[in-house]
Each structure stands twice: as structure tokens, then as C-alpha cells.
PDB file of C-alpha atoms in Angstrom:
ATOM      1  CA  GLN A   3     -12.820  -5.281  16.242  1.00 90.00           C
ATOM      2  CA  VAL A   4     -15.089  -1.974  15.028  1.00 90.00           C
ATOM      3  CA  ARG A   5     -13.718   0.883  15.795  1.00 93.00           C
ATOM      4  CA  GLN A   6     -14.481   5.051  14.259  1.00 95.00           C
ATOM      5  CA  VAL A   7     -11.834   6.666  13.232  1.00 95.00           C
ATOM      6  CA  LYS A   8     -11.303   9.887  15.089  1.00 97.00           C
ATOM      7  CA  THR A   9      -8.971  12.290  13.353  1.00 96.00           C
ATOM      8  CA  THR A  10      -6.714  11.872   9.701  1.00 95.00           C
ATOM      9  CA  ARG A  11      -3.702  13.462   8.364  1.00 96.00           C
ATOM     10  CA  VAL A  12      -2.766  13.396   5.159  1.00 94.00           C
ATOM     11  CA  HIS A  13       1.564  13.333   4.116  1.00 93.00           C
ATOM     12  CA  PRO A  14       1.927  16.862   3.372  1.00 94.00           C
ATOM     13  CA  ASP A  15       3.868  15.367   0.475  1.00 90.00           C
ATOM     14  CA  PHE A  16       1.133  13.817  -1.821  1.00 88.00           C
ATOM     15  CA  ASN A  17       0.884  14.426  -4.879  1.00 83.00           C
ATOM     16  CA  MET A  18      -2.848  13.652  -6.457  1.00 81.00           C
ATOM     17  CA  LEU A  19      -1.223  13.380 -10.087  1.00 77.00           C
ATOM     18  CA  SER A  20       1.993  10.790  -9.084  1.00 74.00           C
ATOM     19  CA  TYR A  21       0.536   9.145  -6.237  1.00 77.00           C
ATOM     20  CA  GLU A  22       3.567  10.141  -4.638  1.00 81.00           C
ATOM     21  CA  SER A  23       3.655   9.509  -0.712  1.00 85.00           C
ATOM     22  CA  GLY A  24       0.806   8.170  -1.171  1.00 82.00           C
ATOM     23  CA  ILE A  25      -0.355   7.116   2.784  1.00 85.00           C
ATOM     24  CA  VAL A  26      -2.635   8.432   5.929  1.00 88.00           C
ATOM     25  CA  LEU A  27      -2.415   8.152   9.150  1.00 91.00           C
ATOM     26  CA  MET A  28      -5.790   7.858  11.376  1.00 91.00           C
ATOM     27  CA  GLN A  29      -6.765   8.274  14.617  1.00 95.00           C
ATOM     28  CA  LEU A  30      -8.996   5.356  16.019  1.00 95.00           C
ATOM     29  CA  ASP A  31     -11.222   7.008  18.324  1.00 97.00           C
ATOM     30  CA  ILE A  32     -10.621   3.348  20.742  1.00 96.00           C
ATOM     31  CA  PRO A  33      -7.267   1.721  20.505  1.00 94.00           C
ATOM     32  CA  LEU A  34      -7.707  -1.505  19.113  1.00 94.00           C
ATOM     33  CA  GLU A  35      -7.043  -5.098  21.671  1.00 96.00           C
ATOM     34  CA  TYR A  36      -4.274  -7.721  19.777  1.00 95.00           C
ATOM     35  CA  ASN A  37      -4.142 -10.802  19.561  1.00 94.00           C
ATOM     36  CA  ALA A  38      -4.176 -13.440  16.859  1.00 89.00           C
ATOM     37  CA  ALA A  39      -5.213 -11.708  14.447  1.00 83.00           C
ATOM     38  CA  VAL A  40      -4.286  -7.935  15.266  1.00 87.00           C
ATOM     39  CA  ARG A  41      -0.726  -7.154  14.882  1.00 85.00           C
ATOM     40  CA  PRO A  42       1.408  -4.064  14.453  1.00 86.00           C
ATOM     41  CA  VAL A  43       2.434  -2.878  10.521  1.00 79.00           C
ATOM     42  CA  CYS A  44       5.976  -3.565  10.823  1.00 73.00           C
ATOM     43  CA  LEU A  45       7.998  -1.396   8.905  1.00 73.00           C
ATOM     44  CA  SER A  46      11.313  -1.369   7.242  1.00 69.00           C
ATOM     45  CA  ASN A  47      13.770   1.058   7.966  1.00 69.00           C
ATOM     46  CA  SER A  48      14.291   3.188   5.721  1.00 66.00           C
ATOM     47  CA  ARG A  49      18.014   3.116   4.590  1.00 72.00           C
ATOM     48  CA  GLU A  50      17.391  -0.067   3.801  1.00 72.00           C
ATOM     49  CA  THR A  51      17.543  -1.482  -0.027  1.00 74.00           C
ATOM     50  CA  LEU A  52      14.313  -3.665  -1.455  1.00 76.00           C
ATOM     51  CA  SER A  53      15.994  -5.468  -4.696  1.00 78.00           C
ATOM     52  CA  SER A  54      14.255  -6.120  -6.524  1.00 79.00           C
ATOM     53  CA  SER A  55      12.343 -10.048  -6.081  1.00 75.00           C
ATOM     54  CA  TYR A  56      12.364  -9.989  -1.784  1.00 84.00           C
ATOM     55  CA  LEU A  57       8.759 -11.044  -0.656  1.00 87.00           C
ATOM     56  CA  CYS A  58       7.237  -8.412   1.495  1.00 85.00           C
ATOM     57  CA  THR A  59       3.277  -7.713   2.461  1.00 83.00           C
ATOM     58  CA  VAL A  60       1.105  -4.680   1.218  1.00 82.00           C
ATOM     59  CA  SER A  61      -2.284  -4.150   2.948  1.00 80.00           C
ATOM     60  CA  GLY A  62      -5.095  -1.789   1.610  1.00 77.00           C
ATOM     61  CA  ARG A  63      -8.432  -1.431   0.592  1.00 74.00           C
ATOM     62  CA  GLY A  64      -8.038  -1.937  -3.040  1.00 72.00           C
ATOM     63  CA  ILE A  65     -10.531  -3.410  -5.834  1.00 71.00           C
ATOM     64  CA  ILE A  66     -10.591  -6.787  -5.025  1.00 69.00           C
ATOM     65  CA  LYS A  67     -11.428  -8.391  -8.829  1.00 67.00           C
ATOM     66  CA  GLU A  68     -10.802  -6.885 -12.144  1.00 63.00           C
ATOM     67  CA  ASN A  69     -13.845  -4.273 -12.297  1.00 63.00           C
ATOM     68  CA  GLY A  70     -14.702  -4.970  -9.025  1.00 69.00           C
ATOM     69  CA  SER A  71     -15.922  -2.981  -6.021  1.00 74.00           C
ATOM     70  CA  ARG A  72     -12.899  -2.042  -2.745  1.00 74.00           C
ATOM     71  CA  ALA A  73     -13.004  -3.994  -0.446  1.00 74.00           C
ATOM     72  CA  ARG A  74     -15.264  -3.847   2.659  1.00 74.00           C
ATOM     73  CA  ARG A  75     -12.249  -5.223   5.294  1.00 75.00           C
ATOM     74  CA  LEU A  76      -8.565  -4.397   5.266  1.00 76.00           C
ATOM     75  CA  GLN A  77      -6.800  -6.528   2.976  1.00 79.00           C
ATOM     76  CA  GLN A  78      -2.883  -8.230   3.116  1.00 81.00           C
ATOM     77  CA  THR A  79      -1.420 -10.272  -0.295  1.00 83.00           C
ATOM     78  CA  ARG A  80       2.504 -10.756   0.155  1.00 87.00           C
ATOM     79  CA  VAL A  81       4.328 -10.143  -3.770  1.00 88.00           C
ATOM     80  CA  PRO A  82       7.449  -9.253  -4.964  1.00 88.00           C
ATOM     81  CA  VAL A  83       9.227  -5.812  -4.963  1.00 87.00           C
ATOM     82  CA  LEU A  84       9.089  -4.528  -9.030  1.00 84.00           C
ATOM     83  CA  GLU A  85      11.969  -2.534 -10.631  1.00 83.00           C
ATOM     84  CA  ASN A  86      10.360   0.756 -11.611  1.00 79.00           C
ATOM     85  CA  GLU A  87      10.500   0.151 -15.131  1.00 81.00           C
ATOM     86  CA  ILE A  88       8.368  -2.730 -14.891  1.00 80.00           C
ATOM     87  CA  CYS A  89       5.960  -0.872 -12.765  1.00 78.00           C
ATOM     88  CA  GLU A  90       5.416   1.796 -15.393  1.00 78.00           C
ATOM     89  CA  ARG A  91       5.399  -0.219 -18.232  1.00 78.00           C
ATOM     90  CA  ASN A  92       2.916  -2.590 -16.902  1.00 73.00           C
ATOM     91  CA  TYR A  93       0.798  -0.248 -14.812  1.00 68.00           C
ATOM     92  CA  TYR A  94       1.088   3.065 -15.222  1.00 66.00           C
ATOM     93  CA  PHE A  95       2.265   3.972 -18.622  1.00 65.00           C
ATOM     94  CA  SER A  96      -0.416   6.125 -19.404  1.00 63.00           C
ATOM     95  CA  HIS A  97      -0.777   7.720 -15.812  1.00 64.00           C
ATOM     96  CA  PRO A  98       0.478  11.428 -16.046  1.00 64.00           C
ATOM     97  CA  GLY A  99       2.460  10.844 -12.696  1.00 68.00           C
ATOM     98  CA  GLY A 100       4.388   7.991 -13.889  1.00 71.00           C
ATOM     99  CA  ILE A 101       7.209   6.210 -11.211  1.00 76.00           C
ATOM    100  CA  VAL A 102       8.793   8.691  -9.831  1.00 75.00           C
ATOM    101  CA  ALA A 103      12.134   7.133  -7.297  1.00 75.00           C
ATOM    102  CA  ARG A 104      10.281   7.410  -4.362  1.00 76.00           C
ATOM    103  CA  MET A 105       7.924   5.202  -5.094  1.00 79.00           C
ATOM    104  CA  LEU A 106       8.127   1.034  -5.112  1.00 79.00           C
ATOM    105  CA  SER A 107       6.177  -1.480  -6.906  1.00 80.00           C
ATOM    106  CA  ALA A 108       5.390  -4.576  -5.641  1.00 82.00           C
ATOM    107  CA  GLY A 109       2.857  -7.323  -7.854  1.00 81.00           C
ATOM    108  CA  PHE A 110       2.874 -10.377 -10.077  1.00 80.00           C
ATOM    109  CA  VAL A 111       2.523  -8.718 -12.832  1.00 69.00           C
ATOM    110  CA  SER A 112       3.468 -11.517 -15.153  1.00 65.00           C
ATOM    111  CA  VAL A 113       1.035 -14.262 -13.619  1.00 58.00           C
ATOM    112  CA  GLY A 114      -2.149 -10.967 -13.351  1.00 59.00           C
ATOM    113  CA  GLY A 115      -2.628 -11.353  -9.662  1.00 66.00           C
ATOM    114  CA  GLN A 116      -2.111  -9.344  -6.176  1.00 67.00           C
ATOM    115  CA  ASP A 117      -1.042  -6.081  -6.630  1.00 65.00           C
ATOM    116  CA  SER A 118       0.218  -2.756  -5.064  1.00 61.00           C
TER     117      SER A 118
END
């Protein structure tokens, strides 16, 4: 299904330095038709605590190979939740914003595989 983006809305607390609240809502020009491949996203309760190693689904248009180009289509994968300290040590040690308390890190750090 191909749709055009009608409007976008960036989270009002988005911080470009730390990527905190890095989420955008997009309104499409025509609604999607749900089928076996197109389904709504499942969101957890905002008060639910996700413990380390909890398996979750992430999606995005990130880089699909190391030093590669961005995905043309939305991608998804299942990854374990990481402690923020592990994420900061492996990914953000040189990033000026660091990992903030409201962030959620997930991925396979030791394997060098999928992450978010």
C-alpha cells in the first residue's frame, strides 16, 4: 500500500541533542487497509515497567547494514530490552546527550545484530 503523508506532528518535548521524545505522528492522506501484513501497533501501558531482557518489537527506517543505507520500507524486529547503562556504554559513550531516564534501549549488543 502506498500513501502520502498529509501532516506530521513532532513530540513537543523532542530534544535533538539527546533524542529524548524522538517520536513523530504522521497522518496519511488515505487510511491503510488492515490485512495480514498491515496491522496497528500494540502499545504497552505507560506505567508498565519493562525489565532487562524482556523481548519487544521495534520498528523504524534505520540503517539495515553496518555503514549501509537507510531502509526504504518500514522494518521491524524483536529485541531484548537493555539496561540504560549497557546501552550508554556500547552506543552512546561519545554522544553528547547520553541516555536519559525516559529512554528505552533494546538490542543484541554482544552479537552486533539488530537494535533500537
